[in-house]
Amino acid sequence: MTTLKKGDKAPDFSALDQEGNSHKLSDYAGKKLVVFFYPKANTPGCTAEACDLSNNYARFTANNYVILGVSADSAKAQLKFKEKFDFPFPLLADEDKSVIEAFGVWGPKKFMGKEYDGIHRTTFIIDEKGIIDEVITAVKTKEHANQILG
């Protein structure tokens, strides 16, 4: 789905999180940034993925990583999701899909024989200089931290 690849400059995004705080790419200069896109808050696969990242959060911070979750859910839905599972990272409420489209993860999907447009579960690892280091499209929701950290 995405045309972004390793070595590309990450899109200069700006979006609000579950509490209305602004996040943009430049805020994370000097840090490794994990931006994980997920279809919908509080659904089984998305919950498994976010919980796996949360459970391994200390490993990420020890390696200079910051994590941002992104979906098209409302700030209210993101806040409920974050509070329910006590996630230590922000969840961006990208209702206008500006970040989702900038990263190229919106497009046709198939589920149970139906075709529709939605978010393709994709994770981008961005280095300290804002360059994409890795794009993970075959996300293993229950083992995602190991896919990123090895």
JSON list of N, CA and C in Angstrom, two decimals, residues 34-58 60 67-71 73 77-78 80-92 121 123 139-145 147-148:
[
{"chain": "A", "resi": 34, "resn": "VAL", "atom": "N", "xyz": [8.81, 5.15, 16.60]},
{"chain": "A", "resi": 34, "resn": "VAL", "atom": "CA", "xyz": [7.97, 4.07, 16.09]},
{"chain": "A", "resi": 34, "resn": "VAL", "atom": "C", "xyz": [6.58, 4.67, 15.89]},
{"chain": "A", "resi": 35, "resn": "VAL", "atom": "N", "xyz": [6.12, 4.71, 14.64]},
{"chain": "A", "resi": 35, "resn": "VAL", "atom": "CA", "xyz": [4.77, 5.18, 14.36]},
{"chain": "A", "resi": 35, "resn": "VAL", "atom": "C", "xyz": [3.99, 3.96, 13.86]},
{"chain": "A", "resi": 36, "resn": "PHE", "atom": "N", "xyz": [3.05, 3.51, 14.70]},
{"chain": "A", "resi": 36, "resn": "PHE", "atom": "CA", "xyz": [2.27, 2.34, 14.28]},
{"chain": "A", "resi": 36, "resn": "PHE", "atom": "C", "xyz": [0.84, 2.76, 13.96]},
{"chain": "A", "resi": 37, "resn": "PHE", "atom": "N", "xyz": [0.42, 2.39, 12.76]},
{"chain": "A", "resi": 37, "resn": "PHE", "atom": "CA", "xyz": [-0.93, 2.69, 12.29]},
{"chain": "A", "resi": 37, "resn": "PHE", "atom": "C", "xyz": [-1.79, 1.46, 12.50]},
{"chain": "A", "resi": 38, "resn": "TYR", "atom": "N", "xyz": [-2.96, 1.66, 13.09]},
{"chain": "A", "resi": 38, "resn": "TYR", "atom": "CA", "xyz": [-3.85, 0.53, 13.35]},
{"chain": "A", "resi": 38, "resn": "TYR", "atom": "C", "xyz": [-5.27, 0.92, 12.93]},
{"chain": "A", "resi": 39, "resn": "PRO", "atom": "N", "xyz": [-6.05, -0.07, 12.49]},
{"chain": "A", "resi": 39, "resn": "PRO", "atom": "CA", "xyz": [-7.38, 0.23, 11.94]},
{"chain": "A", "resi": 39, "resn": "PRO", "atom": "C", "xyz": [-8.39, 0.84, 12.92]},
{"chain": "A", "resi": 40, "resn": "LYS", "atom": "N", "xyz": [-8.51, 0.28, 14.13]},
{"chain": "A", "resi": 40, "resn": "LYS", "atom": "CA", "xyz": [-9.55, 0.79, 15.03]},
{"chain": "A", "resi": 40, "resn": "LYS", "atom": "C", "xyz": [-9.25, 0.45, 16.49]},
{"chain": "A", "resi": 41, "resn": "ALA", "atom": "N", "xyz": [-9.37, 1.47, 17.33]},
{"chain": "A", "resi": 41, "resn": "ALA", "atom": "CA", "xyz": [-9.16, 1.31, 18.77]},
{"chain": "A", "resi": 41, "resn": "ALA", "atom": "C", "xyz": [-10.12, 0.28, 19.34]},
{"chain": "A", "resi": 42, "resn": "ASN", "atom": "N", "xyz": [-9.62, -0.46, 20.32]},
{"chain": "A", "resi": 42, "resn": "ASN", "atom": "CA", "xyz": [-10.45, -1.41, 21.08]},
{"chain": "A", "resi": 42, "resn": "ASN", "atom": "C", "xyz": [-10.95, -2.60, 20.27]},
{"chain": "A", "resi": 43, "resn": "THR", "atom": "N", "xyz": [-10.29, -2.92, 19.16]},
{"chain": "A", "resi": 43, "resn": "THR", "atom": "CA", "xyz": [-10.63, -4.14, 18.42]},
{"chain": "A", "resi": 43, "resn": "THR", "atom": "C", "xyz": [-9.55, -5.17, 18.77]},
{"chain": "A", "resi": 44, "resn": "PRO", "atom": "N", "xyz": [-9.84, -6.46, 18.61]},
{"chain": "A", "resi": 44, "resn": "PRO", "atom": "CA", "xyz": [-8.90, -7.48, 19.11]},
{"chain": "A", "resi": 44, "resn": "PRO", "atom": "C", "xyz": [-7.46, -7.36, 18.59]},
{"chain": "A", "resi": 45, "resn": "GLY", "atom": "N", "xyz": [-7.28, -7.24, 17.28]},
{"chain": "A", "resi": 45, "resn": "GLY", "atom": "CA", "xyz": [-5.92, -7.17, 16.74]},
{"chain": "A", "resi": 45, "resn": "GLY", "atom": "C", "xyz": [-5.19, -5.91, 17.16]},
{"chain": "A", "resi": 46, "resn": "CYS", "atom": "N", "xyz": [-5.89, -4.80, 17.14]},
{"chain": "A", "resi": 46, "resn": "CYS", "atom": "CA", "xyz": [-5.28, -3.52, 17.52]},
{"chain": "A", "resi": 46, "resn": "CYS", "atom": "C", "xyz": [-4.93, -3.51, 19.01]},
{"chain": "A", "resi": 47, "resn": "THR", "atom": "N", "xyz": [-5.79, -4.10, 19.82]},
{"chain": "A", "resi": 47, "resn": "THR", "atom": "CA", "xyz": [-5.52, -4.20, 21.25]},
{"chain": "A", "resi": 47, "resn": "THR", "atom": "C", "xyz": [-4.30, -5.07, 21.50]},
{"chain": "A", "resi": 48, "resn": "ALA", "atom": "N", "xyz": [-4.22, -6.22, 20.83]},
{"chain": "A", "resi": 48, "resn": "ALA", "atom": "CA", "xyz": [-3.07, -7.12, 21.00]},
{"chain": "A", "resi": 48, "resn": "ALA", "atom": "C", "xyz": [-1.77, -6.40, 20.62]},
{"chain": "A", "resi": 49, "resn": "GLU", "atom": "N", "xyz": [-1.81, -5.68, 19.50]},
{"chain": "A", "resi": 49, "resn": "GLU", "atom": "CA", "xyz": [-0.61, -4.97, 19.02]},
{"chain": "A", "resi": 49, "resn": "GLU", "atom": "C", "xyz": [-0.18, -3.88, 20.01]},
{"chain": "A", "resi": 50, "resn": "ALA", "atom": "N", "xyz": [-1.12, -3.03, 20.40]},
{"chain": "A", "resi": 50, "resn": "ALA", "atom": "CA", "xyz": [-0.79, -1.92, 21.31]},
{"chain": "A", "resi": 50, "resn": "ALA", "atom": "C", "xyz": [-0.36, -2.44, 22.68]},
{"chain": "A", "resi": 51, "resn": "CYS", "atom": "N", "xyz": [-0.99, -3.50, 23.17]},
{"chain": "A", "resi": 51, "resn": "CYS", "atom": "CA", "xyz": [-0.61, -4.08, 24.47]},
{"chain": "A", "resi": 51, "resn": "CYS", "atom": "C", "xyz": [0.80, -4.68, 24.40]},
{"chain": "A", "resi": 52, "resn": "ASP", "atom": "N", "xyz": [1.15, -5.33, 23.29]},
{"chain": "A", "resi": 52, "resn": "ASP", "atom": "CA", "xyz": [2.48, -5.89, 23.14]},
{"chain": "A", "resi": 52, "resn": "ASP", "atom": "C", "xyz": [3.53, -4.76, 23.17]},
{"chain": "A", "resi": 53, "resn": "LEU", "atom": "N", "xyz": [3.26, -3.66, 22.49]},
{"chain": "A", "resi": 53, "resn": "LEU", "atom": "CA", "xyz": [4.19, -2.53, 22.51]},
{"chain": "A", "resi": 53, "resn": "LEU", "atom": "C", "xyz": [4.27, -1.93, 23.92]},
{"chain": "A", "resi": 54, "resn": "SER", "atom": "N", "xyz": [3.13, -1.81, 24.56]},
{"chain": "A", "resi": 54, "resn": "SER", "atom": "CA", "xyz": [3.08, -1.27, 25.92]},
{"chain": "A", "resi": 54, "resn": "SER", "atom": "C", "xyz": [3.84, -2.15, 26.91]},
{"chain": "A", "resi": 55, "resn": "ASN", "atom": "N", "xyz": [3.64, -3.47, 26.80]},
{"chain": "A", "resi": 55, "resn": "ASN", "atom": "CA", "xyz": [4.30, -4.41, 27.72]},
{"chain": "A", "resi": 55, "resn": "ASN", "atom": "C", "xyz": [5.82, -4.39, 27.55]},
{"chain": "A", "resi": 56, "resn": "ASN", "atom": "N", "xyz": [6.29, -3.96, 26.40]},
{"chain": "A", "resi": 56, "resn": "ASN", "atom": "CA", "xyz": [7.73, -3.90, 26.12]},
{"chain": "A", "resi": 56, "resn": "ASN", "atom": "C", "xyz": [8.26, -2.46, 26.12]},
{"chain": "A", "resi": 57, "resn": "TYR", "atom": "N", "xyz": [7.47, -1.55, 26.66]},
{"chain": "A", "resi": 57, "resn": "TYR", "atom": "CA", "xyz": [7.80, -0.12, 26.61]},
{"chain": "A", "resi": 57, "resn": "TYR", "atom": "C", "xyz": [9.18, 0.20, 27.19]},
{"chain": "A", "resi": 58, "resn": "ALA", "atom": "N", "xyz": [9.54, -0.46, 28.28]},
{"chain": "A", "resi": 58, "resn": "ALA", "atom": "CA", "xyz": [10.85, -0.21, 28.91]},
{"chain": "A", "resi": 58, "resn": "ALA", "atom": "C", "xyz": [11.99, -0.57, 27.95]},
{"chain": "A", "resi": 60, "resn": "PHE", "atom": "N", "xyz": [11.84, -0.32, 24.72]},
{"chain": "A", "resi": 60, "resn": "PHE", "atom": "CA", "xyz": [11.89, 0.75, 23.72]},
{"chain": "A", "resi": 60, "resn": "PHE", "atom": "C", "xyz": [12.60, 1.98, 24.27]},
{"chain": "A", "resi": 67, "resn": "ILE", "atom": "N", "xyz": [7.24, 5.98, 21.01]},
{"chain": "A", "resi": 67, "resn": "ILE", "atom": "CA", "xyz": [6.16, 5.30, 20.27]},
{"chain": "A", "resi": 67, "resn": "ILE", "atom": "C", "xyz": [4.96, 6.22, 20.11]},
{"chain": "A", "resi": 68, "resn": "LEU", "atom": "N", "xyz": [4.39, 6.23, 18.90]},
{"chain": "A", "resi": 68, "resn": "LEU", "atom": "CA", "xyz": [3.14, 6.93, 18.62]},
{"chain": "A", "resi": 68, "resn": "LEU", "atom": "C", "xyz": [2.20, 5.97, 17.92]},
{"chain": "A", "resi": 69, "resn": "GLY", "atom": "N", "xyz": [0.98, 5.85, 18.42]},
{"chain": "A", "resi": 69, "resn": "GLY", "atom": "CA", "xyz": [-0.05, 5.08, 17.74]},
{"chain": "A", "resi": 69, "resn": "GLY", "atom": "C", "xyz": [-0.92, 6.03, 16.94]},
{"chain": "A", "resi": 70, "resn": "VAL", "atom": "N", "xyz": [-1.40, 5.60, 15.78]},
{"chain": "A", "resi": 70, "resn": "VAL", "atom": "CA", "xyz": [-2.24, 6.45, 14.93]},
{"chain": "A", "resi": 70, "resn": "VAL", "atom": "C", "xyz": [-3.39, 5.65, 14.35]},
{"chain": "A", "resi": 71, "resn": "SER", "atom": "N", "xyz": [-4.60, 6.19, 14.49]},
{"chain": "A", "resi": 71, "resn": "SER", "atom": "CA", "xyz": [-5.76, 5.67, 13.77]},
{"chain": "A", "resi": 71, "resn": "SER", "atom": "C", "xyz": [-6.69, 6.84, 13.49]},
{"chain": "A", "resi": 73, "resn": "ASP", "atom": "N", "xyz": [-9.61, 7.12, 14.61]},
{"chain": "A", "resi": 73, "resn": "ASP", "atom": "CA", "xyz": [-10.59, 7.23, 15.70]},
{"chain": "A", "resi": 73, "resn": "ASP", "atom": "C", "xyz": [-10.62, 8.65, 16.27]},
{"chain": "A", "resi": 77, "resn": "ALA", "atom": "N", "xyz": [-12.43, 8.30, 21.57]},
{"chain": "A", "resi": 77, "resn": "ALA", "atom": "CA", "xyz": [-12.21, 6.86, 21.44]},
{"chain": "A", "resi": 77, "resn": "ALA", "atom": "C", "xyz": [-10.76, 6.50, 21.79]},
{"chain": "A", "resi": 78, "resn": "GLN", "atom": "N", "xyz": [-9.83, 7.34, 21.35]},
{"chain": "A", "resi": 78, "resn": "GLN", "atom": "CA", "xyz": [-8.41, 7.08, 21.64]},
{"chain": "A", "resi": 78, "resn": "GLN", "atom": "C", "xyz": [-8.15, 7.18, 23.15]},
{"chain": "A", "resi": 80, "resn": "LYS", "atom": "N", "xyz": [-10.29, 6.64, 25.61]},
{"chain": "A", "resi": 80, "resn": "LYS", "atom": "CA", "xyz": [-10.86, 5.45, 26.25]},
{"chain": "A", "resi": 80, "resn": "LYS", "atom": "C", "xyz": [-9.93, 4.25, 26.09]},
{"chain": "A", "resi": 81, "resn": "PHE", "atom": "N", "xyz": [-9.40, 4.07, 24.88]},
{"chain": "A", "resi": 81, "resn": "PHE", "atom": "CA", "xyz": [-8.49, 2.96, 24.56]},
{"chain": "A", "resi": 81, "resn": "PHE", "atom": "C", "xyz": [-7.23, 3.07, 25.41]},
{"chain": "A", "resi": 82, "resn": "LYS", "atom": "N", "xyz": [-6.65, 4.26, 25.46]},
{"chain": "A", "resi": 82, "resn": "LYS", "atom": "CA", "xyz": [-5.41, 4.49, 26.22]},
{"chain": "A", "resi": 82, "resn": "LYS", "atom": "C", "xyz": [-5.63, 4.25, 27.71]},
{"chain": "A", "resi": 83, "resn": "GLU", "atom": "N", "xyz": [-6.75, 4.78, 28.24]},
{"chain": "A", "resi": 83, "resn": "GLU", "atom": "CA", "xyz": [-7.02, 4.64, 29.67]},
{"chain": "A", "resi": 83, "resn": "GLU", "atom": "C", "xyz": [-7.37, 3.20, 30.05]},
{"chain": "A", "resi": 84, "resn": "LYS", "atom": "N", "xyz": [-8.12, 2.52, 29.19]},
{"chain": "A", "resi": 84, "resn": "LYS", "atom": "CA", "xyz": [-8.53, 1.14, 29.47]},
{"chain": "A", "resi": 84, "resn": "LYS", "atom": "C", "xyz": [-7.32, 0.23, 29.65]},
{"chain": "A", "resi": 85, "resn": "PHE", "atom": "N", "xyz": [-6.29, 0.43, 28.82]},
{"chain": "A", "resi": 85, "resn": "PHE", "atom": "CA", "xyz": [-5.11, -0.43, 28.86]},
{"chain": "A", "resi": 85, "resn": "PHE", "atom": "C", "xyz": [-3.87, 0.26, 29.43]},
{"chain": "A", "resi": 86, "resn": "ASP", "atom": "N", "xyz": [-4.04, 1.51, 29.87]},
{"chain": "A", "resi": 86, "resn": "ASP", "atom": "CA", "xyz": [-2.95, 2.26, 30.51]},
{"chain": "A", "resi": 86, "resn": "ASP", "atom": "C", "xyz": [-1.70, 2.34, 29.62]},
{"chain": "A", "resi": 87, "resn": "PHE", "atom": "N", "xyz": [-1.90, 2.66, 28.35]},
{"chain": "A", "resi": 87, "resn": "PHE", "atom": "CA", "xyz": [-0.76, 2.76, 27.44]},
{"chain": "A", "resi": 87, "resn": "PHE", "atom": "C", "xyz": [0.14, 3.92, 27.83]},
{"chain": "A", "resi": 88, "resn": "PRO", "atom": "N", "xyz": [1.46, 3.73, 27.81]},
{"chain": "A", "resi": 88, "resn": "PRO", "atom": "CA", "xyz": [2.40, 4.79, 28.20]},
{"chain": "A", "resi": 88, "resn": "PRO", "atom": "C", "xyz": [2.75, 5.73, 27.05]},
{"chain": "A", "resi": 89, "resn": "PHE", "atom": "N", "xyz": [2.14, 5.53, 25.88]},
{"chain": "A", "resi": 89, "resn": "PHE", "atom": "CA", "xyz": [2.46, 6.36, 24.71]},
{"chain": "A", "resi": 89, "resn": "PHE", "atom": "C", "xyz": [1.19, 7.03, 24.18]},
{"chain": "A", "resi": 90, "resn": "PRO", "atom": "N", "xyz": [1.35, 8.16, 23.47]},
{"chain": "A", "resi": 90, "resn": "PRO", "atom": "CA", "xyz": [0.19, 8.87, 22.93]},
{"chain": "A", "resi": 90, "resn": "PRO", "atom": "C", "xyz": [-0.43, 8.13, 21.74]},
{"chain": "A", "resi": 91, "resn": "LEU", "atom": "N", "xyz": [-1.73, 8.35, 21.57]},
{"chain": "A", "resi": 91, "resn": "LEU", "atom": "CA", "xyz": [-2.47, 7.82, 20.43]},
{"chain": "A", "resi": 91, "resn": "LEU", "atom": "C", "xyz": [-3.02, 9.01, 19.64]},
{"chain": "A", "resi": 92, "resn": "LEU", "atom": "N", "xyz": [-2.58, 9.16, 18.41]},
{"chain": "A", "resi": 92, "resn": "LEU", "atom": "CA", "xyz": [-3.03, 10.29, 17.60]},
{"chain": "A", "resi": 92, "resn": "LEU", "atom": "C", "xyz": [-4.41, 10.01, 17.03]},
{"chain": "A", "resi": 121, "resn": "ARG", "atom": "N", "xyz": [-2.66, -1.92, 8.48]},
{"chain": "A", "resi": 121, "resn": "ARG", "atom": "CA", "xyz": [-1.83, -2.01, 9.69]},
{"chain": "A", "resi": 121, "resn": "ARG", "atom": "C", "xyz": [-0.35, -2.00, 9.25]},
{"chain": "A", "resi": 123, "resn": "THR", "atom": "N", "xyz": [3.72, -0.29, 10.35]},
{"chain": "A", "resi": 123, "resn": "THR", "atom": "CA", "xyz": [4.57, 0.41, 11.32]},
{"chain": "A", "resi": 123, "resn": "THR", "atom": "C", "xyz": [5.80, 0.97, 10.61]},
{"chain": "A", "resi": 139, "resn": "VAL", "atom": "N", "xyz": [2.63, -7.01, 10.02]},
{"chain": "A", "resi": 139, "resn": "VAL", "atom": "CA", "xyz": [2.67, -6.86, 11.47]},
{"chain": "A", "resi": 139, "resn": "VAL", "atom": "C", "xyz": [2.12, -8.10, 12.16]},
{"chain": "A", "resi": 140, "resn": "LYS", "atom": "N", "xyz": [2.90, -8.62, 13.10]},
{"chain": "A", "resi": 140, "resn": "LYS", "atom": "CA", "xyz": [2.43, -9.72, 13.96]},
{"chain": "A", "resi": 140, "resn": "LYS", "atom": "C", "xyz": [1.96, -9.06, 15.24]},
{"chain": "A", "resi": 141, "resn": "THR", "atom": "N", "xyz": [0.65, -8.96, 15.42]},
{"chain": "A", "resi": 141, "resn": "THR", "atom": "CA", "xyz": [0.10, -8.15, 16.51]},
{"chain": "A", "resi": 141, "resn": "THR", "atom": "C", "xyz": [0.57, -8.57, 17.90]},
{"chain": "A", "resi": 142, "resn": "LYS", "atom": "N", "xyz": [0.75, -9.87, 18.11]},
{"chain": "A", "resi": 142, "resn": "LYS", "atom": "CA", "xyz": [1.13, -10.35, 19.45]},
{"chain": "A", "resi": 142, "resn": "LYS", "atom": "C", "xyz": [2.64, -10.36, 19.65]},
{"chain": "A", "resi": 143, "resn": "GLU", "atom": "N", "xyz": [3.41, -10.12, 18.61]},
{"chain": "A", "resi": 143, "resn": "GLU", "atom": "CA", "xyz": [4.88, -10.17, 18.70]},
{"chain": "A", "resi": 143, "resn": "GLU", "atom": "C", "xyz": [5.51, -8.94, 18.05]},
{"chain": "A", "resi": 144, "resn": "HIS", "atom": "N", "xyz": [4.77, -7.83, 18.05]},
{"chain": "A", "resi": 144, "resn": "HIS", "atom": "CA", "xyz": [5.24, -6.68, 17.29]},
{"chain": "A", "resi": 144, "resn": "HIS", "atom": "C", "xyz": [6.50, -6.05, 17.88]},
{"chain": "A", "resi": 145, "resn": "ALA", "atom": "N", "xyz": [6.62, -6.01, 19.18]},
{"chain": "A", "resi": 145, "resn": "ALA", "atom": "CA", "xyz": [7.81, -5.43, 19.80]},
{"chain": "A", "resi": 145, "resn": "ALA", "atom": "C", "xyz": [9.07, -6.17, 19.32]},
{"chain": "A", "resi": 147, "resn": "GLN", "atom": "N", "xyz": [9.40, -7.74, 16.50]},
{"chain": "A", "resi": 147, "resn": "GLN", "atom": "CA", "xyz": [9.62, -7.41, 15.09]},
{"chain": "A", "resi": 147, "resn": "GLN", "atom": "C", "xyz": [10.44, -6.12, 14.97]},
{"chain": "A", "resi": 148, "resn": "ILE", "atom": "N", "xyz": [10.22, -5.20, 15.89]},
{"chain": "A", "resi": 148, "resn": "ILE", "atom": "CA", "xyz": [10.89, -3.90, 15.85]},
{"chain": "A", "resi": 148, "resn": "ILE", "atom": "C", "xyz": [12.28, -3.97, 16.51]}
]
